[in-house]
PDB file of C-alpha atoms in Angstrom:
ATOM      1  CA  MET A   1       0.226  -0.173  -0.048  1.00 56.00           C
ATOM      2  CA  TYR A   2       1.332   3.371  -1.133  1.00 55.00           C
ATOM      3  CA  HIS A   3      -0.343   6.841  -0.156  1.00 60.00           C
ATOM      4  CA  VAL A   4       1.061   9.511  -2.444  1.00 66.00           C
ATOM      5  CA  GLU A   5      -0.404  12.937  -2.237  1.00 74.00           C
ATOM      6  CA  ARG A   6      -4.112  12.326  -2.166  1.00 83.00           C
ATOM      7  CA  THR A   7      -4.106   9.026  -3.679  1.00 89.00           C
ATOM      8  CA  LEU A   8      -4.156   5.390  -2.095  1.00 89.00           C
ATOM      9  CA  PHE A   9      -2.703   2.867  -4.015  1.00 90.00           C
ATOM     10  CA  ILE A  10      -3.792  -0.764  -2.969  1.00 89.00           C
ATOM     11  CA  ALA A  11      -1.164  -3.470  -4.231  1.00 87.00           C
ATOM     12  CA  TYR A  12      -1.211  -6.011  -1.786  1.00 84.00           C
ATOM     13  CA  ASP A  13      -3.309  -9.302  -1.747  1.00 83.00           C
ATOM     14  CA  ASP A  14      -6.034  -9.668   0.755  1.00 85.00           C
ATOM     15  CA  ALA A  15      -6.146  -6.266   1.905  1.00 90.00           C
ATOM     16  CA  TYR A  16      -9.496  -5.503   3.529  1.00 92.00           C
ATOM     17  CA  ILE A  17     -10.874  -1.666   3.386  1.00 92.00           C
ATOM     18  CA  TYR A  18     -13.668  -0.507   5.757  1.00 92.00           C
ATOM     19  CA  CYS A  19     -14.833   2.784   7.566  1.00 90.00           C
ATOM     20  CA  ASP A  20     -14.856   3.475  11.139  1.00 86.00           C
ATOM     21  CA  ASN A  21     -16.886   6.891  12.024  1.00 78.00           C
ATOM     22  CA  ALA A  22     -14.369   9.423  10.429  1.00 83.00           C
ATOM     23  CA  ARG A  23     -11.669   7.748   8.385  1.00 89.00           C
ATOM     24  CA  ILE A  24     -10.884   4.857   6.032  1.00 91.00           C
ATOM     25  CA  VAL A  25      -9.296   2.029   7.475  1.00 91.00           C
ATOM     26  CA  VAL A  26      -6.951  -0.511   5.384  1.00 91.00           C
ATOM     27  CA  LYS A  27      -6.238  -3.733   6.970  1.00 92.00           C
ATOM     28  CA  LEU A  28      -3.123  -5.706   5.992  1.00 90.00           C
ATOM     29  CA  GLY A  29      -2.752  -8.777   7.897  1.00 86.00           C
ATOM     30  CA  GLU A  30      -2.725  -7.533  11.568  1.00 90.00           C
ATOM     31  CA  ASP A  31      -1.503  -4.087  10.211  1.00 91.00           C
ATOM     32  CA  LYS A  32      -4.344  -1.209  10.126  1.00 91.00           C
ATOM     33  CA  HIS A  33      -3.469   2.012   8.337  1.00 91.00           C
ATOM     34  CA  TYR A  34      -6.151   4.983   8.841  1.00 90.00           C
ATOM     35  CA  PHE A  35      -6.696   7.772   6.443  1.00 90.00           C
ATOM     36  CA  GLY A  36      -9.019  10.678   7.208  1.00 87.00           C
ATOM     37  CA  TYR A  37     -11.940  11.497   4.137  1.00 86.00           C
ATOM     38  CA  ASP A  38     -10.264  14.974   3.607  1.00 86.00           C
ATOM     39  CA  ASN A  39      -6.983  13.162   3.072  1.00 86.00           C
ATOM     40  CA  VAL A  40      -7.852  11.119   0.183  1.00 89.00           C
ATOM     41  CA  GLU A  41      -9.118  12.025  -3.300  1.00 88.00           C
ATOM     42  CA  SER A  42      -9.220   8.333  -5.015  1.00 89.00           C
ATOM     43  CA  ILE A  43      -8.263   4.766  -4.264  1.00 91.00           C
ATOM     44  CA  ILE A  44      -6.587   2.728  -6.795  1.00 91.00           C
ATOM     45  CA  ILE A  45      -6.591  -1.083  -6.129  1.00 91.00           C
ATOM     46  CA  PHE A  46      -4.415  -3.478  -8.322  1.00 90.00           C
ATOM     47  CA  THR A  47      -5.537  -6.832  -6.983  1.00 83.00           C
ATOM     48  CA  ASP A  48      -8.691  -8.960  -7.508  1.00 80.00           C
ATOM     49  CA  LYS A  49      -8.428  -9.973  -3.903  1.00 82.00           C
ATOM     50  CA  THR A  50      -8.754  -6.810  -2.097  1.00 87.00           C
ATOM     51  CA  THR A  51     -12.129  -6.569  -0.061  1.00 87.00           C
ATOM     52  CA  LEU A  52     -14.186  -3.207   0.156  1.00 89.00           C
ATOM     53  CA  SER A  53     -17.178  -2.881   2.371  1.00 88.00           C
ATOM     54  CA  VAL A  54     -20.399  -1.580   0.977  1.00 88.00           C
ATOM     55  CA  TYR A  55     -20.319   0.962   3.554  1.00 89.00           C
ATOM     56  CA  THR A  56     -17.016   2.104   2.602  1.00 88.00           C
ATOM     57  CA  MET A  57     -18.083   2.643  -0.984  1.00 88.00           C
ATOM     58  CA  ARG A  58     -21.155   4.320   0.133  1.00 87.00           C
ATOM     59  CA  ASN A  59     -18.784   6.834   2.244  1.00 87.00           C
ATOM     60  CA  CYS A  60     -16.580   7.347  -0.599  1.00 87.00           C
ATOM     61  CA  ALA A  61     -19.329   8.336  -2.561  1.00 86.00           C
ATOM     62  CA  GLU A  62     -20.419  10.931  -0.284  1.00 86.00           C
ATOM     63  CA  HIS A  63     -17.197  12.342   0.106  1.00 86.00           C
ATOM     64  CA  LYS A  64     -16.305  12.197  -3.414  1.00 86.00           C
ATOM     65  CA  ILE A  65     -13.623   9.599  -3.433  1.00 88.00           C
ATOM     66  CA  THR A  66     -13.008   7.865  -6.471  1.00 89.00           C
ATOM     67  CA  ILE A  67     -12.408   3.753  -6.518  1.00 91.00           C
ATOM     68  CA  HIS A  68     -10.709   2.802  -9.450  1.00 91.00           C
ATOM     69  CA  TYR A  69      -9.550  -1.001 -10.473  1.00 91.00           C
ATOM     70  CA  VAL A  70      -6.789  -1.895 -12.545  1.00 91.00           C
ATOM     71  CA  SER A  71      -5.659  -5.620 -13.032  1.00 86.00           C
ATOM     72  CA  LYS A  72      -1.977  -6.421 -11.689  1.00 81.00           C
ATOM     73  CA  TYR A  73      -0.820  -6.096 -15.445  1.00 83.00           C
ATOM     74  CA  GLY A  74      -1.958  -2.475 -15.510  1.00 83.00           C
ATOM     75  CA  LYS A  75      -5.313  -3.064 -17.661  1.00 88.00           C
ATOM     76  CA  TYR A  76      -8.083  -0.730 -16.522  1.00 89.00           C
ATOM     77  CA  ILE A  77     -11.024  -2.721 -15.224  1.00 90.00           C
ATOM     78  CA  GLY A  78     -13.444   0.092 -14.106  1.00 88.00           C
ATOM     79  CA  SER A  79     -14.245   2.717 -11.562  1.00 87.00           C
ATOM     80  CA  PHE A  80     -16.560   3.621  -9.189  1.00 87.00           C
ATOM     81  CA  MET A  81     -17.612   7.395  -8.788  1.00 82.00           C
ATOM     82  CA  GLY A  82     -20.076   9.025  -6.463  1.00 72.00           C
ATOM     83  CA  TYR A  83     -23.377  10.686  -7.325  1.00 68.00           C
ATOM     84  CA  GLU A  84     -21.772  13.953  -7.674  1.00 61.00           C
ATOM     85  CA  THR A  85     -19.385  12.981 -10.168  1.00 57.00           C
ATOM     86  CA  GLY A  86     -18.655  13.217 -14.073  1.00 58.00           C
ATOM     87  CA  ASN A  87     -21.576  13.286 -16.232  1.00 64.00           C
ATOM     88  CA  VAL A  88     -24.210  12.228 -13.498  1.00 65.00           C
ATOM     89  CA  LEU A  89     -25.064  15.846 -12.772  1.00 68.00           C
ATOM     90  CA  LEU A  90     -25.297  16.944 -16.174  1.00 70.00           C
ATOM     91  CA  ARG A  91     -27.673  13.876 -17.385  1.00 71.00           C
ATOM     92  CA  LYS A  92     -29.737  14.828 -14.329  1.00 75.00           C
ATOM     93  CA  LEU A  93     -29.846  18.543 -15.347  1.00 76.00           C
ATOM     94  CA  GLN A  94     -30.835  17.428 -18.781  1.00 76.00           C
ATOM     95  CA  PHE A  95     -33.832  15.305 -17.359  1.00 76.00           C
ATOM     96  CA  GLU A  96     -34.967  18.039 -15.369  1.00 80.00           C
ATOM     97  CA  MET A  97     -34.984  20.423 -18.524  1.00 78.00           C
ATOM     98  CA  ILE A  98     -37.281  18.204 -20.272  1.00 80.00           C
ATOM     99  CA  GLY A  99     -40.703  20.476 -21.115  1.00 81.00           C
ATOM    100  CA  THR A 100     -39.495  23.724 -19.796  1.00 83.00           C
ATOM    101  CA  GLU A 101     -38.442  27.105 -21.517  1.00 84.00           C
ATOM    102  CA  LYS A 102     -35.061  26.337 -20.316  1.00 81.00           C
ATOM    103  CA  GLU A 103     -34.859  23.276 -22.744  1.00 81.00           C
ATOM    104  CA  ARG A 104     -36.233  25.364 -25.770  1.00 83.00           C
ATOM    105  CA  GLU A 105     -33.921  28.257 -25.066  1.00 85.00           C
ATOM    106  CA  TYR A 106     -30.785  25.495 -24.912  1.00 81.00           C
ATOM    107  CA  ILE A 107     -31.964  23.838 -28.070  1.00 82.00           C
ATOM    108  CA  ARG A 108     -32.525  27.484 -29.969  1.00 86.00           C
ATOM    109  CA  SER A 109     -28.715  28.376 -28.927  1.00 87.00           C
ATOM    110  CA  LEU A 110     -27.605  24.788 -29.798  1.00 84.00           C
ATOM    111  CA  LEU A 111     -29.370  25.047 -33.420  1.00 88.00           C
ATOM    112  CA  ALA A 112     -27.956  28.557 -34.110  1.00 90.00           C
ATOM    113  CA  ALA A 113     -24.255  27.650 -33.074  1.00 90.00           C
ATOM    114  CA  LYS A 114     -24.736  24.357 -35.641  1.00 88.00           C
ATOM    115  CA  PHE A 115     -26.119  26.888 -38.302  1.00 89.00           C
ATOM    116  CA  LYS A 116     -23.364  29.268 -37.693  1.00 89.00           C
ATOM    117  CA  ASN A 117     -20.548  26.566 -37.806  1.00 88.00           C
ATOM    118  CA  SER A 118     -22.130  25.112 -41.092  1.00 86.00           C
ATOM    119  CA  ILE A 119     -21.911  28.474 -42.776  1.00 82.00           C
TER     120      ILE A 119
END
């Protein structure tokens, strides 16, 4: 396990990541390492045998901590991001705009820009 700036790298088999009240706990055998939510921006896991509790995933989502999975050979597997990360807010705003005057304004400006670019 390595902690570089605000990124936590987990490269050990049989690591267990869980949360207590105010921090993330990484258990490696009998050793425990503690990290506050404010000190971690992302967690990168390099092994299939690392266990992550559901409570930890929920707390990471609430604190905008992204969890990335990478194979031991360096191939990207996937990521877990919280609700307020990435395109989720954009999609939510788009669905909220359906059928409103704001949607019509958006479509008008989008079409005007497309026509201007085509000329």
